[in-house]
Short mmCIF file of C-alpha atoms in Angstrom, two decimals:
data_model
loop_
_atom_site.label_atom_id
_atom_site.label_comp_id
_atom_site.label_asym_id
_atom_site.label_seq_id
_atom_site.Cartn_x
_atom_site.Cartn_y
_atom_site.Cartn_z
CA MET A 1 -0.71 -24.18 -10.56
CA THR A 2 -1.52 -22.05 -7.34
CA LYS A 3 -5.13 -22.74 -7.38
CA ASN A 4 -4.39 -27.04 -7.52
CA ARG A 5 -1.69 -26.06 -4.56
CA PRO A 6 -4.25 -26.19 -1.58
CA ILE A 7 -6.20 -29.50 -3.30
CA ARG A 8 -2.77 -31.37 -3.47
CA GLN A 9 -1.82 -30.35 0.23
CA TRP A 10 -5.37 -31.94 1.83
CA LYS A 11 -5.15 -34.71 -0.40
CA GLN A 12 -2.08 -35.31 0.86
CA ALA A 13 -3.15 -34.76 3.94
CA ALA A 14 -5.89 -37.28 3.86
CA PHE A 15 -3.39 -39.39 2.74
CA TYR A 16 -1.59 -39.60 5.80
CA HIS A 17 -4.04 -39.54 7.81
CA LEU A 18 -5.42 -43.15 6.59
CA LEU A 19 -2.08 -44.38 6.85
CA VAL A 20 -1.67 -43.09 10.54
CA TRP A 21 -5.58 -44.61 11.63
CA ALA A 22 -4.59 -47.76 9.13
CA VAL A 23 -1.52 -48.28 11.06
CA PHE A 24 -3.08 -47.96 14.98
CA ILE A 25 -6.56 -49.99 13.96
CA SER A 26 -4.04 -52.92 12.65
CA TYR A 27 -1.88 -52.91 15.55
CA GLU A 28 -4.52 -52.57 18.16
CA LEU A 29 -6.62 -55.46 16.08
CA LEU A 30 -3.29 -58.09 16.02
CA CYS A 31 -2.72 -57.13 19.93
CA LEU A 32 -5.90 -58.68 21.06
CA PHE A 33 -5.64 -61.07 18.27
CA THR A 34 -2.59 -62.28 19.40
CA THR A 35 -3.90 -62.17 23.24
CA VAL A 36 -7.24 -62.51 23.81
CA GLY A 37 -8.60 -63.63 20.47
CA LEU A 38 -11.01 -61.41 18.36
CA ASP A 39 -14.29 -62.54 20.10
CA GLY A 40 -16.69 -59.66 18.10
CA GLN A 41 -17.69 -58.80 14.82
CA TYR A 42 -15.77 -57.06 12.34
CA LEU A 43 -18.70 -54.68 12.19
CA HIS A 44 -18.94 -53.29 15.46
CA TYR A 45 -15.25 -52.60 15.81
CA GLY A 46 -15.34 -50.99 12.42
CA ILE A 47 -18.32 -48.94 14.37
CA TYR A 48 -16.20 -48.74 17.69
CA TYR A 49 -13.43 -46.94 15.78
CA VAL A 50 -15.61 -44.84 13.69
CA MET A 51 -17.11 -43.83 16.79
CA TYR A 52 -13.63 -43.11 18.53
CA ILE A 53 -12.06 -41.76 15.70
CA SER A 54 -14.70 -38.84 15.32
CA LEU A 55 -14.47 -38.48 18.92
CA PHE A 56 -10.38 -37.71 18.43
CA TYR A 57 -11.58 -35.00 15.69
CA LEU A 58 -14.16 -33.10 17.17
CA ASN A 59 -12.15 -32.71 20.36
CA ALA A 60 -9.30 -31.21 18.40
CA HIS A 61 -10.82 -29.25 16.12
CA VAL A 62 -14.36 -28.13 17.68
CA ILE A 63 -13.90 -28.02 21.51
CA LEU A 64 -9.63 -27.15 21.49
CA ASP A 65 -10.39 -24.76 18.36
CA PHE A 66 -13.18 -23.11 20.09
CA SER A 67 -11.65 -23.10 23.56
CA PHE A 68 -7.91 -21.87 22.74
CA PHE A 69 -9.02 -19.24 19.39
CA LYS A 70 -12.81 -18.20 20.81
CA THR A 71 -12.83 -17.41 24.40
CA LYS A 72 -10.92 -15.71 26.94
CA SER A 73 -10.37 -18.74 29.56
CA PRO A 74 -9.91 -21.34 27.28
CA TYR A 75 -8.58 -23.66 29.87
CA LEU A 76 -11.17 -23.76 32.22
CA ILE A 77 -14.07 -23.73 29.26
CA ALA A 78 -11.73 -26.59 27.51
CA ALA A 79 -11.95 -28.23 30.90
CA GLY A 80 -15.55 -28.53 31.02
CA LEU A 81 -16.55 -29.43 27.39
CA ILE A 82 -14.10 -32.01 27.53
CA VAL A 83 -15.98 -32.99 30.54
CA VAL A 84 -19.08 -32.71 29.06
CA GLU A 85 -18.12 -34.33 25.92
CA MET A 86 -17.01 -37.66 27.64
CA ILE A 87 -19.92 -37.60 29.38
CA VAL A 88 -22.10 -37.09 26.10
CA PHE A 89 -20.02 -39.83 24.70
CA GLY A 90 -20.45 -42.61 27.50
CA LEU A 91 -24.10 -42.40 27.02
CA LEU A 92 -24.13 -43.18 23.57
CA LYS A 93 -21.55 -45.59 23.78
CA ALA A 94 -23.52 -47.11 26.50
CA VAL A 95 -27.17 -46.91 23.86
CA ILE A 96 -24.40 -48.87 20.85
CA ASP A 97 -23.44 -51.37 23.29
CA GLY A 98 -27.17 -52.21 23.62
CA LEU A 99 -28.14 -52.16 20.38
CA LEU A 100 -25.53 -53.93 18.68
CA ALA A 101 -26.30 -56.48 21.79
CA GLY A 102 -29.78 -56.94 20.43
CA ALA A 103 -31.45 -55.36 23.42
CA ASP A 104 -35.05 -53.92 23.78
CA ALA A 105 -33.95 -51.51 26.16
CA PRO A 106 -30.56 -51.31 26.15
CA TRP A 107 -30.11 -48.98 28.74
CA LEU A 108 -31.47 -51.27 31.31
CA SER A 109 -30.80 -54.54 30.50
CA LEU A 110 -26.67 -53.36 30.24
CA LYS A 111 -24.44 -53.78 33.58
CA VAL A 112 -23.44 -49.89 32.36
CA PHE A 113 -22.47 -48.33 35.16
CA THR A 114 -20.68 -51.44 36.63
CA ARG A 115 -17.65 -50.56 37.54
CA ALA A 116 -15.79 -52.31 34.98
CA TYR A 117 -17.93 -50.91 32.49
CA LEU A 118 -17.60 -47.37 33.77
CA LEU A 119 -13.61 -47.43 33.76
CA SER A 120 -12.98 -49.03 30.38
CA ASN A 121 -14.73 -47.15 29.30
CA ILE A 122 -13.51 -44.00 30.38
CA PHE A 123 -10.05 -44.81 30.02
CA ARG A 124 -10.82 -45.41 26.56
CA GLN A 125 -11.67 -41.50 25.91
CA ILE A 126 -8.69 -40.68 28.04
CA PHE A 127 -6.87 -42.27 25.47
CA PHE A 128 -8.15 -40.82 22.49
CA ILE A 129 -8.97 -37.14 24.09
CA GLY A 130 -5.13 -37.74 24.92
CA PHE A 131 -4.57 -38.57 21.62
CA SER A 132 -6.20 -35.58 20.15
CA ILE A 133 -4.82 -33.22 22.08
CA ALA A 134 -1.29 -34.01 21.58
CA TYR A 135 -2.53 -34.54 17.93
CA TRP A 136 -3.98 -30.64 18.61
CA SER A 137 -0.87 -29.29 19.80
CA MET A 138 1.64 -30.47 17.24
CA LEU A 139 -0.77 -28.84 14.88
CA TYR A 140 -0.58 -25.34 17.12
CA LEU A 141 2.79 -25.59 17.48
CA THR A 142 3.25 -25.96 13.36
CA ARG A 143 0.66 -22.71 12.86
CA PHE A 144 2.53 -20.83 15.48
CA ARG A 145 6.45 -21.60 13.69
CA ASP A 146 4.85 -20.36 11.00
CA GLN A 147 3.04 -17.65 12.00
CA ALA A 148 6.53 -16.48 13.31
CA GLN A 149 8.32 -17.30 9.96
CA GLN A 150 6.12 -15.23 7.97
CA MET A 151 6.48 -12.49 10.90
CA GLU A 152 9.79 -12.77 9.91
CA ILE A 153 9.96 -12.93 6.46
CA GLU A 154 7.83 -9.81 6.62
CA ARG A 155 10.01 -7.98 9.09
CA LEU A 156 12.71 -8.61 7.16
CA ARG A 157 11.15 -7.41 4.05
CA GLN A 158 10.23 -4.23 5.42
CA GLN A 159 13.20 -3.65 6.92
CA ALA A 160 14.81 -4.05 3.45
CA SER A 161 12.48 -1.78 2.05
CA MET A 162 13.75 0.92 4.78
CA LEU A 163 17.10 -0.16 3.56
CA GLU A 164 16.33 0.53 0.18
CA LEU A 165 14.64 3.85 0.87
CA GLU A 166 17.18 4.91 3.02
CA ASN A 167 19.51 4.20 -0.16
CA ARG A 168 17.80 5.77 -2.64
CA TYR A 169 17.24 8.87 -0.18
CA ILE A 170 20.65 8.97 0.29
CA SER A 171 21.28 8.65 -3.78
CA VAL A 172 18.79 11.81 -4.44
CA GLU A 173 20.20 14.00 -1.43
CA ASN A 174 23.76 13.63 -3.37
CA ALA A 175 22.41 14.63 -6.33
CA TYR A 176 20.72 17.60 -4.81
CA LEU A 177 24.04 18.61 -3.31
CA GLN A 178 26.19 18.17 -6.86
CA HIS A 179 22.99 20.02 -7.79
CA GLN A 180 23.99 22.95 -5.87
CA VAL A 181 27.16 23.32 -6.97
CA SER A 182 26.50 24.15 -10.14
CA PRO A 183 24.07 26.70 -9.57
CA HIS A 184 26.31 28.28 -7.65
CA LEU A 185 28.93 28.37 -10.37
CA LEU A 186 26.95 29.39 -12.84
CA PHE A 187 25.88 32.61 -10.51
CA ASN A 188 28.96 33.39 -10.24
CA SER A 189 30.18 33.48 -12.97
CA LEU A 190 26.84 35.17 -14.10
CA ASN A 191 28.13 37.76 -11.85
CA PHE A 192 31.70 38.02 -13.38
CA ILE A 193 30.16 38.42 -16.89
CA TYR A 194 29.02 40.68 -15.48
CA TYR A 195 31.24 43.47 -14.43
CA ALA A 196 33.01 42.33 -17.55
CA VAL A 197 30.22 43.34 -19.82
CA TYR A 198 27.83 46.05 -18.57
CA LYS A 199 30.90 48.93 -18.77
CA LEU A 200 30.90 48.09 -23.09
CA SER A 201 27.13 47.69 -22.97
CA ASP A 202 24.68 48.39 -20.60
CA ARG A 203 21.79 46.74 -22.54
CA ALA A 204 24.19 43.00 -22.53
CA GLY A 205 24.80 43.87 -18.38
CA LYS A 206 20.88 44.19 -17.96
CA GLY A 207 20.42 40.70 -20.03
CA ILE A 208 22.82 39.19 -18.19
CA MET A 209 21.51 40.63 -14.58
CA LEU A 210 17.99 39.59 -15.62
CA LEU A 211 19.21 35.85 -16.54
CA SER A 212 20.68 35.93 -13.28
CA ASN A 213 17.75 36.84 -11.41
CA LEU A 214 15.31 34.34 -13.34
CA LEU A 215 17.61 31.13 -12.63
CA ARG A 216 17.90 32.17 -9.23
CA TYR A 217 14.29 32.71 -8.71
CA SER A 218 13.68 29.21 -10.60
CA LEU A 219 15.87 27.40 -8.51
CA THR A 220 14.75 28.76 -4.89
CA ALA A 221 11.19 29.63 -5.54
CA GLY A 222 10.88 26.02 -7.11
CA SER A 223 13.20 23.92 -4.06
CA ALA A 224 10.68 21.60 -2.22
CA GLN A 225 11.22 23.64 1.07
CA GLN A 226 9.42 26.32 -0.73
CA LYS A 227 6.10 26.00 -0.32
CA THR A 228 4.85 29.69 -1.15
CA ILE A 229 5.80 32.86 -2.83
CA GLU A 230 4.90 36.29 -2.22
CA LEU A 231 3.07 36.68 -5.17
CA LYS A 232 4.51 40.13 -5.65
CA GLN A 233 7.51 38.40 -6.17
CA GLU A 234 6.25 36.09 -9.01
CA VAL A 235 5.32 39.10 -10.49
CA GLU A 236 8.29 40.60 -10.76
CA GLN A 237 9.71 37.81 -12.23
CA ILE A 238 6.82 37.87 -14.90
CA ARG A 239 8.47 41.16 -15.54
CA ASN A 240 11.69 39.81 -15.88
CA LEU A 241 10.80 37.31 -17.96
CA ILE A 242 8.87 39.63 -20.78
CA GLY A 243 12.12 42.00 -20.68
CA LEU A 244 14.87 39.49 -21.43
CA ASP A 245 12.72 37.49 -24.21
CA ARG A 246 12.03 41.77 -25.64
CA MET A 247 15.95 41.99 -25.45
CA ARG A 248 16.61 38.66 -27.30
CA PHE A 249 14.17 39.82 -30.42
CA ASN A 250 15.25 43.92 -30.19
CA GLU A 251 12.29 44.89 -28.48
CA LYS A 252 10.34 43.40 -31.30
CA ARG A 253 8.10 41.20 -29.63
CA TYR A 254 4.40 42.21 -28.88
CA LEU A 255 3.97 40.32 -25.72
CA GLY A 256 1.89 42.82 -22.75
CA PHE A 257 1.48 42.51 -19.19
CA LYS A 258 -1.01 43.71 -16.83
CA SER A 259 -2.12 43.51 -13.01
CA ASN A 260 -4.70 44.51 -11.18
CA GLY A 261 -5.28 44.06 -7.23
CA GLU A 262 -3.07 43.92 -4.33
CA LEU A 263 0.22 41.60 -4.55
CA SER A 264 1.37 42.73 -0.73
CA GLY A 265 0.65 39.71 1.88
CA ARG A 266 -0.66 37.13 -1.01
CA PHE A 267 1.20 34.54 -1.45
CA ILE A 268 1.11 31.83 -4.05
CA LEU A 269 2.32 27.89 -5.24
CA PRO A 270 6.27 29.30 -6.79
CA LEU A 271 6.67 29.59 -10.65
CA ALA A 272 2.56 28.73 -10.92
CA LEU A 273 2.62 31.95 -12.88
CA LEU A 274 5.63 32.23 -14.73
CA THR A 275 5.19 28.81 -16.20
CA LEU A 276 1.76 29.86 -18.21
CA VAL A 277 3.96 33.29 -19.19
CA GLU A 278 6.79 30.91 -20.48
CA ASN A 279 4.38 28.34 -22.10
CA VAL A 280 3.39 31.94 -24.34
CA ILE A 281 7.03 32.96 -25.24
CA LYS A 282 8.27 29.53 -26.40
CA HIS A 283 5.09 27.93 -28.15
CA GLY A 284 2.92 31.40 -29.38
CA GLU A 285 3.48 33.66 -32.03
CA CYS A 286 4.82 37.02 -30.00
CA GLY A 287 6.19 38.95 -32.56
CA ASP A 288 2.90 40.34 -34.71
CA PRO A 289 1.86 43.48 -33.71
CA SER A 290 -1.80 42.72 -35.24
CA ALA A 291 -1.94 39.96 -33.01
CA PRO A 292 0.12 40.69 -29.40
CA ALA A 293 0.02 38.09 -27.10
CA THR A 294 -1.40 39.52 -23.62
CA ALA A 295 -1.02 37.98 -20.27
CA GLU A 296 -3.33 39.64 -17.17
CA LEU A 297 -3.73 39.19 -13.32
CA GLN A 298 -6.47 39.95 -11.27
CA LEU A 299 -6.26 39.82 -7.50
CA ARG A 300 -10.08 40.24 -6.36
CA GLY A 301 -9.98 39.73 -2.61
CA ASN A 302 -8.86 35.92 -2.03
CA LYS A 303 -9.74 35.16 -5.84
CA LEU A 304 -6.72 35.25 -7.86
CA HIS A 305 -7.34 35.62 -11.81
CA PHE A 306 -4.61 34.78 -14.46
CA SER A 307 -4.98 34.51 -18.38
CA THR A 308 -2.87 34.12 -21.18
CA VAL A 309 -4.09 34.71 -25.01
CA ASN A 310 -1.97 34.45 -27.77
CA LYS A 311 -1.49 33.88 -31.28
CA LYS A 312 -0.39 30.20 -32.62
CA ARG A 313 3.17 29.93 -34.48
CA GLU A 314 3.09 28.25 -37.22
CA LYS A 315 6.27 26.64 -36.90
CA THR A 316 8.65 26.51 -33.15
CA ALA A 317 11.62 24.78 -32.00
CA TYR A 318 10.22 23.17 -29.33
CA SER A 319 7.49 20.52 -29.11
CA THR A 320 4.24 21.27 -27.64
CA THR A 321 3.42 17.71 -25.59
CA GLY A 322 1.22 19.83 -22.87
CA LEU A 323 4.04 18.07 -20.39
CA GLY A 324 4.83 21.37 -18.79
CA LEU A 325 0.73 22.27 -18.00
CA ASN A 326 -0.25 19.36 -17.01
CA ASN A 327 2.82 19.13 -14.85
CA LEU A 328 1.41 22.55 -13.55
CA ARG A 329 -2.15 21.06 -12.87
CA LYS A 330 -1.17 18.28 -10.91
CA ARG A 331 1.22 21.21 -8.23
CA LEU A 332 -2.31 22.92 -8.48
CA GLN A 333 -3.88 19.82 -7.50
CA ASN A 334 -1.38 18.96 -4.89
CA ALA A 335 -1.16 23.14 -3.26
CA TYR A 336 -5.00 23.78 -3.60
CA PRO A 337 -7.26 20.68 -3.60
CA ASP A 338 -10.84 21.69 -4.87
CA ARG A 339 -9.27 25.58 -4.77
CA PHE A 340 -8.55 26.15 -8.23
CA GLU A 341 -9.58 25.84 -12.01
CA LEU A 342 -7.27 25.94 -14.74
CA GLN A 343 -8.69 26.55 -18.10
CA VAL A 344 -7.37 25.84 -21.09
CA ASN A 345 -8.87 26.58 -24.95
CA ASP A 346 -6.98 25.69 -27.67
CA GLU A 347 -8.23 26.72 -30.95
CA GLN A 348 -7.29 26.68 -34.44
CA ASP A 349 -5.30 30.09 -34.49
CA GLN A 350 -5.15 31.18 -30.93
CA PHE A 351 -4.27 29.59 -27.51
CA ALA A 352 -5.59 30.82 -24.24
CA VAL A 353 -4.87 29.73 -20.87
CA HIS A 354 -7.68 30.60 -17.91
CA LEU A 355 -6.34 30.54 -13.95
CA SER A 356 -8.38 31.19 -10.70
CA ILE A 357 -7.21 30.39 -7.50
CA ASP A 358 -9.00 30.50 -3.96
CA LEU A 359 -6.08 31.57 -2.23
#
């Protein structure tokens, strides 16, 4: 349907042009017939009308299009080209008049340069060229109107997109503000529970405090405003997470963590290392003393190496979709394009991850 539309439009335009010319030629011939009579051959009339109709379209689609769309001085160039066009057309018309009259040398036998002959042909050319200019002006105005309408439609579309984006931003902002209410309420509740519990059980109070620190770090460090975090803060939360996991299972957890290198003054993408350790706790087997899980951090100059190795758990309550590692890879790609390497070795009984970053 879309491909056939230009063809239909072209056929429709051609039909209207043929209809207008048929009406115009019929009107002129009828006027001649009723006033002075048709003393020429029909073939001659046909040749003359083909010439003048060609002059009409040549002036509109070649002379005027070129002058106004391809040059910097359209009016001056259009006037000059129209004068040249009239001279060339007048000479061609004189030659054809001579040929149709049957003269051997038409430009000599005909009195081409008589005043009546010149004026009649000049006025005839001016008529068709003026008609052509009016036709071209109508096309230009229509084209300009269509472009203006298209620009207005595009402007309205962009305005609608901006309003849609603004509405989405407001919705997200409201959701974010609502999200902020819950953590504050949660932290206040945890503080209350901590002060109520730690006198009765130091172990339970410590667990609540570790959980509170982890939640606070996850929410603040993971926010859009926090681009990087101090490496030592990330390491501290790794230790908190491992400590909380050990408390859950009465210290019967075998996940070791060690770090080498100077951590001060180094910054890293928030939650990058913590995500890998959390992945070990969620999906790895950390309760087998014969195959303990390990997490190791090494810092050599600006090069950070972090690796985790764990035995696979036979049954887990969490689905292993790999979404966490995929999201981490995307975050690393945005933060460290071409400056990191994340290797995942998924074997039959063991799962290992190695991350290296140029800080």
